[in-house]
PDB file of C-alpha atoms in Angstrom:
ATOM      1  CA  UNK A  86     -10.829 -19.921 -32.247  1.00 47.00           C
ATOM      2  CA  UNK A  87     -12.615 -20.442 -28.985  1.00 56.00           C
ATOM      3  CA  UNK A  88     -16.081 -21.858 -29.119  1.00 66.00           C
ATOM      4  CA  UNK A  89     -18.874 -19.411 -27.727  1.00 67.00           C
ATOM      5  CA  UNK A  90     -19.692 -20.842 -24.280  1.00 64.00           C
ATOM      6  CA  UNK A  91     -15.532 -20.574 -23.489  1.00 62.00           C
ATOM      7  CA  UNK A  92     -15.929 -16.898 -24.841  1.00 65.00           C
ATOM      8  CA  UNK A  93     -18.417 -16.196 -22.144  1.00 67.00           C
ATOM      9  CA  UNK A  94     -16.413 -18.419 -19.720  1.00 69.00           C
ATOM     10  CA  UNK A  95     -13.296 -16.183 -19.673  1.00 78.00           C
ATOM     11  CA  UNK A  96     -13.147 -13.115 -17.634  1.00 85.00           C
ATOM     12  CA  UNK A  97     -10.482 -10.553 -16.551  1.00 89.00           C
ATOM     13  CA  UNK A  98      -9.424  -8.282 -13.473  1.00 92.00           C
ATOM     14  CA  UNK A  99      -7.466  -5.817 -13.275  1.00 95.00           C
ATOM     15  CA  UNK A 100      -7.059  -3.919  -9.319  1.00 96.00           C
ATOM     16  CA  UNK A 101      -5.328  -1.054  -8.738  1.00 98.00           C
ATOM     17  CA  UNK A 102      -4.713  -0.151  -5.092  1.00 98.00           C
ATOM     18  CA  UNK A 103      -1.461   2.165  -3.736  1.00 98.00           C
ATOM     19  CA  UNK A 104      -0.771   2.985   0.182  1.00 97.00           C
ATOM     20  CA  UNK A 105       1.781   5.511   1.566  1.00 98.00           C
ATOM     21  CA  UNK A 106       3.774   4.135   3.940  1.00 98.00           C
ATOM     22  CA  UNK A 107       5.420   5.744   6.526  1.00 98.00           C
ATOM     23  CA  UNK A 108       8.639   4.159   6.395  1.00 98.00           C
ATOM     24  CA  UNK A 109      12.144   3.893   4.233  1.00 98.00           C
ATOM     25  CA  UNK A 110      11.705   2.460   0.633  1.00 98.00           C
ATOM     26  CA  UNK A 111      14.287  -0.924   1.692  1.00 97.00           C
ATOM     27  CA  UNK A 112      11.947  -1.310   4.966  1.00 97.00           C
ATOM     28  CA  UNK A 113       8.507  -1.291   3.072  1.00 98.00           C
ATOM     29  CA  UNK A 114      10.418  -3.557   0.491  1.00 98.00           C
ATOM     30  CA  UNK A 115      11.353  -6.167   2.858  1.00 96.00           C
ATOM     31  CA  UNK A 116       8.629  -6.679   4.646  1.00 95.00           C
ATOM     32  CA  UNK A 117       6.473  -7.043   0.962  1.00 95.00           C
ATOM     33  CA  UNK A 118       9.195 -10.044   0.063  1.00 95.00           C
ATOM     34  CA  UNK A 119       9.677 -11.443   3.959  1.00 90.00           C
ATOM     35  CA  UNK A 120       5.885 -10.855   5.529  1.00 80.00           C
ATOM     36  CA  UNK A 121       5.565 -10.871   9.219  1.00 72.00           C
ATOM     37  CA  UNK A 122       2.352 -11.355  11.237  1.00 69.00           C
ATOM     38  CA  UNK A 123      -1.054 -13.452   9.672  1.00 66.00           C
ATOM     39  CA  UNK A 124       0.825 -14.138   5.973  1.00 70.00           C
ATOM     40  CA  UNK A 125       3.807 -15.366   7.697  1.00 74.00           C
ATOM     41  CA  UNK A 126       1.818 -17.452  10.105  1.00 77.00           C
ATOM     42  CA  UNK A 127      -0.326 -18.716   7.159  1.00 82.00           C
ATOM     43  CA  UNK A 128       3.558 -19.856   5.964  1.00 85.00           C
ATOM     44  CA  UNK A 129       3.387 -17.416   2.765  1.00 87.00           C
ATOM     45  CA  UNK A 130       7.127 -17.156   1.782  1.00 92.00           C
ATOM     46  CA  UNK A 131       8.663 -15.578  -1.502  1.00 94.00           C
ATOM     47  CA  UNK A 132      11.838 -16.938  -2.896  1.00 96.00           C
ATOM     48  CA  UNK A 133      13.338 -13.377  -4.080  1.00 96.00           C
ATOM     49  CA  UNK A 134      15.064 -14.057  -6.883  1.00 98.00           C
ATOM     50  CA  UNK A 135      14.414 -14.451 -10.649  1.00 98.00           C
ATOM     51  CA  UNK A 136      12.020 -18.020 -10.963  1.00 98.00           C
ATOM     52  CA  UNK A 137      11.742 -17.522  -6.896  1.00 98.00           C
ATOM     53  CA  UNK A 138       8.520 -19.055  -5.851  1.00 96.00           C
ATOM     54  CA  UNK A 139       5.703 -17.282  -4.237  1.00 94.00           C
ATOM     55  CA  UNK A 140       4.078 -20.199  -1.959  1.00 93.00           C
ATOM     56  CA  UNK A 141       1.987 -20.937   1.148  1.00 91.00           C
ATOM     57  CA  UNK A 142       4.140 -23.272   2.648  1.00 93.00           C
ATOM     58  CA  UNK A 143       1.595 -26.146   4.688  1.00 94.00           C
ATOM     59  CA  UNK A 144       4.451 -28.294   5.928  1.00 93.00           C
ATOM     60  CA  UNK A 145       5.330 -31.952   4.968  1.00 96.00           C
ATOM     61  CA  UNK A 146       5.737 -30.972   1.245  1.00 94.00           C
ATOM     62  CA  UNK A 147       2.492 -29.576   1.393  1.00 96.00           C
ATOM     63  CA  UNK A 148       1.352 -26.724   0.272  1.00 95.00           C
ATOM     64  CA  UNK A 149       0.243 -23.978  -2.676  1.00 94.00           C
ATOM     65  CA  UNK A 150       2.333 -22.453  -5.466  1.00 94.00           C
ATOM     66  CA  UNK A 151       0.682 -19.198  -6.044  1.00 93.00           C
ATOM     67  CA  UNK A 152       3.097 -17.746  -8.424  1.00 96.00           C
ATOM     68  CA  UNK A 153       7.035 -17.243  -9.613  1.00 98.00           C
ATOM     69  CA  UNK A 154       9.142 -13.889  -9.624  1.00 98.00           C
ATOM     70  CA  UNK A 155       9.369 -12.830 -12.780  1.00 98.00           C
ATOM     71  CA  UNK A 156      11.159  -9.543 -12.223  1.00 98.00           C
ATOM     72  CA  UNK A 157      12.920  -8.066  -9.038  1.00 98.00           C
ATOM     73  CA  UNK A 158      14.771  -5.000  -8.563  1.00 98.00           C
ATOM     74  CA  UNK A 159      15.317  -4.466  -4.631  1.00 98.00           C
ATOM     75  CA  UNK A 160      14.083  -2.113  -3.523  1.00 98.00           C
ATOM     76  CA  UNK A 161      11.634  -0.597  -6.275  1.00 98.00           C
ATOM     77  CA  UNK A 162      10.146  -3.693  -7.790  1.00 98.00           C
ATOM     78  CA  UNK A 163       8.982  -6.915  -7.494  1.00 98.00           C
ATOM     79  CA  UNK A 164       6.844  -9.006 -10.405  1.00 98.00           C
ATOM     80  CA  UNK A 165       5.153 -12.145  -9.995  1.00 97.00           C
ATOM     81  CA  UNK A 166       2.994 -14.396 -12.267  1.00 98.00           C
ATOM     82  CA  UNK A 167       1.041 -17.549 -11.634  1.00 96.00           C
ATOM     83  CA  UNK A 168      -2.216 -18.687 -10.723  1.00 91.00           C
ATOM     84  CA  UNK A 169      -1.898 -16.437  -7.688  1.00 88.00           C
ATOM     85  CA  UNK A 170      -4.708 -18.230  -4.729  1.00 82.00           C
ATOM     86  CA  UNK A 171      -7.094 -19.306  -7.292  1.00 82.00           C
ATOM     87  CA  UNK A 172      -7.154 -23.060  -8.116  1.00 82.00           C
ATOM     88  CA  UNK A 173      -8.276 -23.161 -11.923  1.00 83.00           C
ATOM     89  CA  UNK A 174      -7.549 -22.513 -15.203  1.00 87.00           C
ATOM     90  CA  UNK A 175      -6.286 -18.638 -14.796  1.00 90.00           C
ATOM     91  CA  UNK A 176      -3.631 -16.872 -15.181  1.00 94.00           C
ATOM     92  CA  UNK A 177      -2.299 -13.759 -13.450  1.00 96.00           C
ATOM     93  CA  UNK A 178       0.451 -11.140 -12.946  1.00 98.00           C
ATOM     94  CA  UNK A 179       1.121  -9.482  -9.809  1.00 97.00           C
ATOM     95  CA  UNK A 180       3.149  -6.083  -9.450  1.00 98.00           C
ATOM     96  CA  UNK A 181       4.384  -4.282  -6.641  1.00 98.00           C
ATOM     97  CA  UNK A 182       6.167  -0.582  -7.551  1.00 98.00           C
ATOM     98  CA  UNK A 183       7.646   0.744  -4.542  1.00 98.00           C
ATOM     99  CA  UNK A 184       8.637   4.675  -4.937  1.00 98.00           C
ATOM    100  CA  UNK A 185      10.012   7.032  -2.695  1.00 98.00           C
ATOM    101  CA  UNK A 186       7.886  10.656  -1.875  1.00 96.00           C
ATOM    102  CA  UNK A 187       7.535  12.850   0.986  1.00 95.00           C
ATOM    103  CA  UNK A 188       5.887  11.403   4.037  1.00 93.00           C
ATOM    104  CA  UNK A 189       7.477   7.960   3.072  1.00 97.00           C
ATOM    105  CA  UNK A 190       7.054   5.136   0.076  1.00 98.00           C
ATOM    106  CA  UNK A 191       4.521   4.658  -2.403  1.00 98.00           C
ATOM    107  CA  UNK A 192       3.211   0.922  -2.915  1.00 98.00           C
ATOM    108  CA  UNK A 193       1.294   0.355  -5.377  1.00 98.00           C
ATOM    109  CA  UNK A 194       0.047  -3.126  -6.031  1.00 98.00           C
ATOM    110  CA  UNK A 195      -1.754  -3.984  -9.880  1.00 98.00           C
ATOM    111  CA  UNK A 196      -2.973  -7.434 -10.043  1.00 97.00           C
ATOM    112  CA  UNK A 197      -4.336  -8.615 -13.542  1.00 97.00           C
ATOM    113  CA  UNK A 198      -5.644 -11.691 -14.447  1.00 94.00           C
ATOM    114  CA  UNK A 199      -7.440 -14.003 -17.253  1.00 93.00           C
ATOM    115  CA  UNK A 200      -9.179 -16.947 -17.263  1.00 91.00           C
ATOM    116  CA  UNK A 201     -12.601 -18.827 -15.802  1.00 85.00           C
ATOM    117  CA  UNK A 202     -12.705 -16.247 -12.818  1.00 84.00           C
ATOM    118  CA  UNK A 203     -15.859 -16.591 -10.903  1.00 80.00           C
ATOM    119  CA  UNK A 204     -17.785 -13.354  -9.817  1.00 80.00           C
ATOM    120  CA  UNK A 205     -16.991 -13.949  -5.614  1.00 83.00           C
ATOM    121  CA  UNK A 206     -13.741 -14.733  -6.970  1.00 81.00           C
ATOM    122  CA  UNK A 207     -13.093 -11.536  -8.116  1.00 80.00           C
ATOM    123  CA  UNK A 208     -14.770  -9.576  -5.497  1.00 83.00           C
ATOM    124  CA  UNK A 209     -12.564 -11.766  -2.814  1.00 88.00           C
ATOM    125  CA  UNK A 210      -9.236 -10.924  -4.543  1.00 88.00           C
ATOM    126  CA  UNK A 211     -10.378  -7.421  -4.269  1.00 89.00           C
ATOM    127  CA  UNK A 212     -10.613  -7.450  -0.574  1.00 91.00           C
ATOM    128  CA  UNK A 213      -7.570  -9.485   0.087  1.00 89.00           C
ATOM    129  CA  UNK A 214      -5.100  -7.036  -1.418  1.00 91.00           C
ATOM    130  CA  UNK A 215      -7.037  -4.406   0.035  1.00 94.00           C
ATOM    131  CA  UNK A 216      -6.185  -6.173   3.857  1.00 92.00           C
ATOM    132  CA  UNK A 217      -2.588  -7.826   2.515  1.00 91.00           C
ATOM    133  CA  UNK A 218      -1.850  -3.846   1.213  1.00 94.00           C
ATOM    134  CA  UNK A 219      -2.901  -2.409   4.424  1.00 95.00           C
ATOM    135  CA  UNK A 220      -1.247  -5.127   6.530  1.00 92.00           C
ATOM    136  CA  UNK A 221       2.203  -4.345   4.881  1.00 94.00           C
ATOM    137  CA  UNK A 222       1.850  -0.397   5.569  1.00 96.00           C
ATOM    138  CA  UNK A 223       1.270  -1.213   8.919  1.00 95.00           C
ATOM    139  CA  UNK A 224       4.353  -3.862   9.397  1.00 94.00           C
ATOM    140  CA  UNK A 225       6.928  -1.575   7.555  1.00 96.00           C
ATOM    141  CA  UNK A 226       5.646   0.959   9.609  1.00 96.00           C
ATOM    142  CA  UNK A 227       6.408  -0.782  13.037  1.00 95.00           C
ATOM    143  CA  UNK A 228       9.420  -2.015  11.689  1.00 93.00           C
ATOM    144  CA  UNK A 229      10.947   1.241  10.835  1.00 94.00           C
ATOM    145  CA  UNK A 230       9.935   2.583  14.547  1.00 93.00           C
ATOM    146  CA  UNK A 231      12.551  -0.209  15.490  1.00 84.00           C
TER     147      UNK A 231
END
């Protein structure tokens, strides 16, 4: 049983957020598992393959483990769990379900998490997929004009 002041220490997300993107369903796939641009620069790599790592890659063995692939099925979907970028007791799962529609693919992104999440922590992570999201649509977007 957890003691009261843990109870009011844990909290949860949950974010829901889906683009259309203009481009084939292996196109929008690769560039969520091989990002180009500010995440690559940053050094964010995924290992794509069951137990893969998600990382930021620093250099000189440094770096941070933000999560492993759990499940992936090129080119519809792609699970990861871990501690994602936070830095304390939490744990999260990541999906990304990639579906094919007129116009393009569907991405839809659901992060979930549990565990001593602060408030700006959860309002950040918010924001970040919203820009990581919008910054895939627009490389799989350029990449399929190629």
């Amino acid at each position: 049983m957890l003691t009261e002041d843990l109870q009011k220490s844990l909290h949860h997300l949950h974010v829901k957020q889906d683009r259309l993107v203009a481009a084939p369903i292996d196109v929008v796939f690769e560039t969520v598992i091989n990002p180009v641009g500010p995440m690559a620069d940053m050094g964010i790599k995924i290992e794509a393959w069951p137990g893969g790592r998600w990382f930021r890659d620093l250099g000189n063995n440094a770096g941070h483990l933000w999560g492993h692939v759990q499940v992936i099925k090129p080119p519809k979907l792609l699970e990861l769990c871990g501690p994602m970028m936070m830095s304390y007791p939490v744990m999260s799962h990541v999906q990304y379900r990639l579906t094919e529609e007129a116009g393009g693919t569907r991405l839809a992104l659901t992060h979930q998490a549990v565990g001593l999440l602060t408030p700006e922590h959860r309002e950040g992570v918010v924001k970040g997929w919203t820009d990581m999201l919008d910054r895939i649509r627009d490389n799989a977007q350029t990449r399929a004009k190629r």
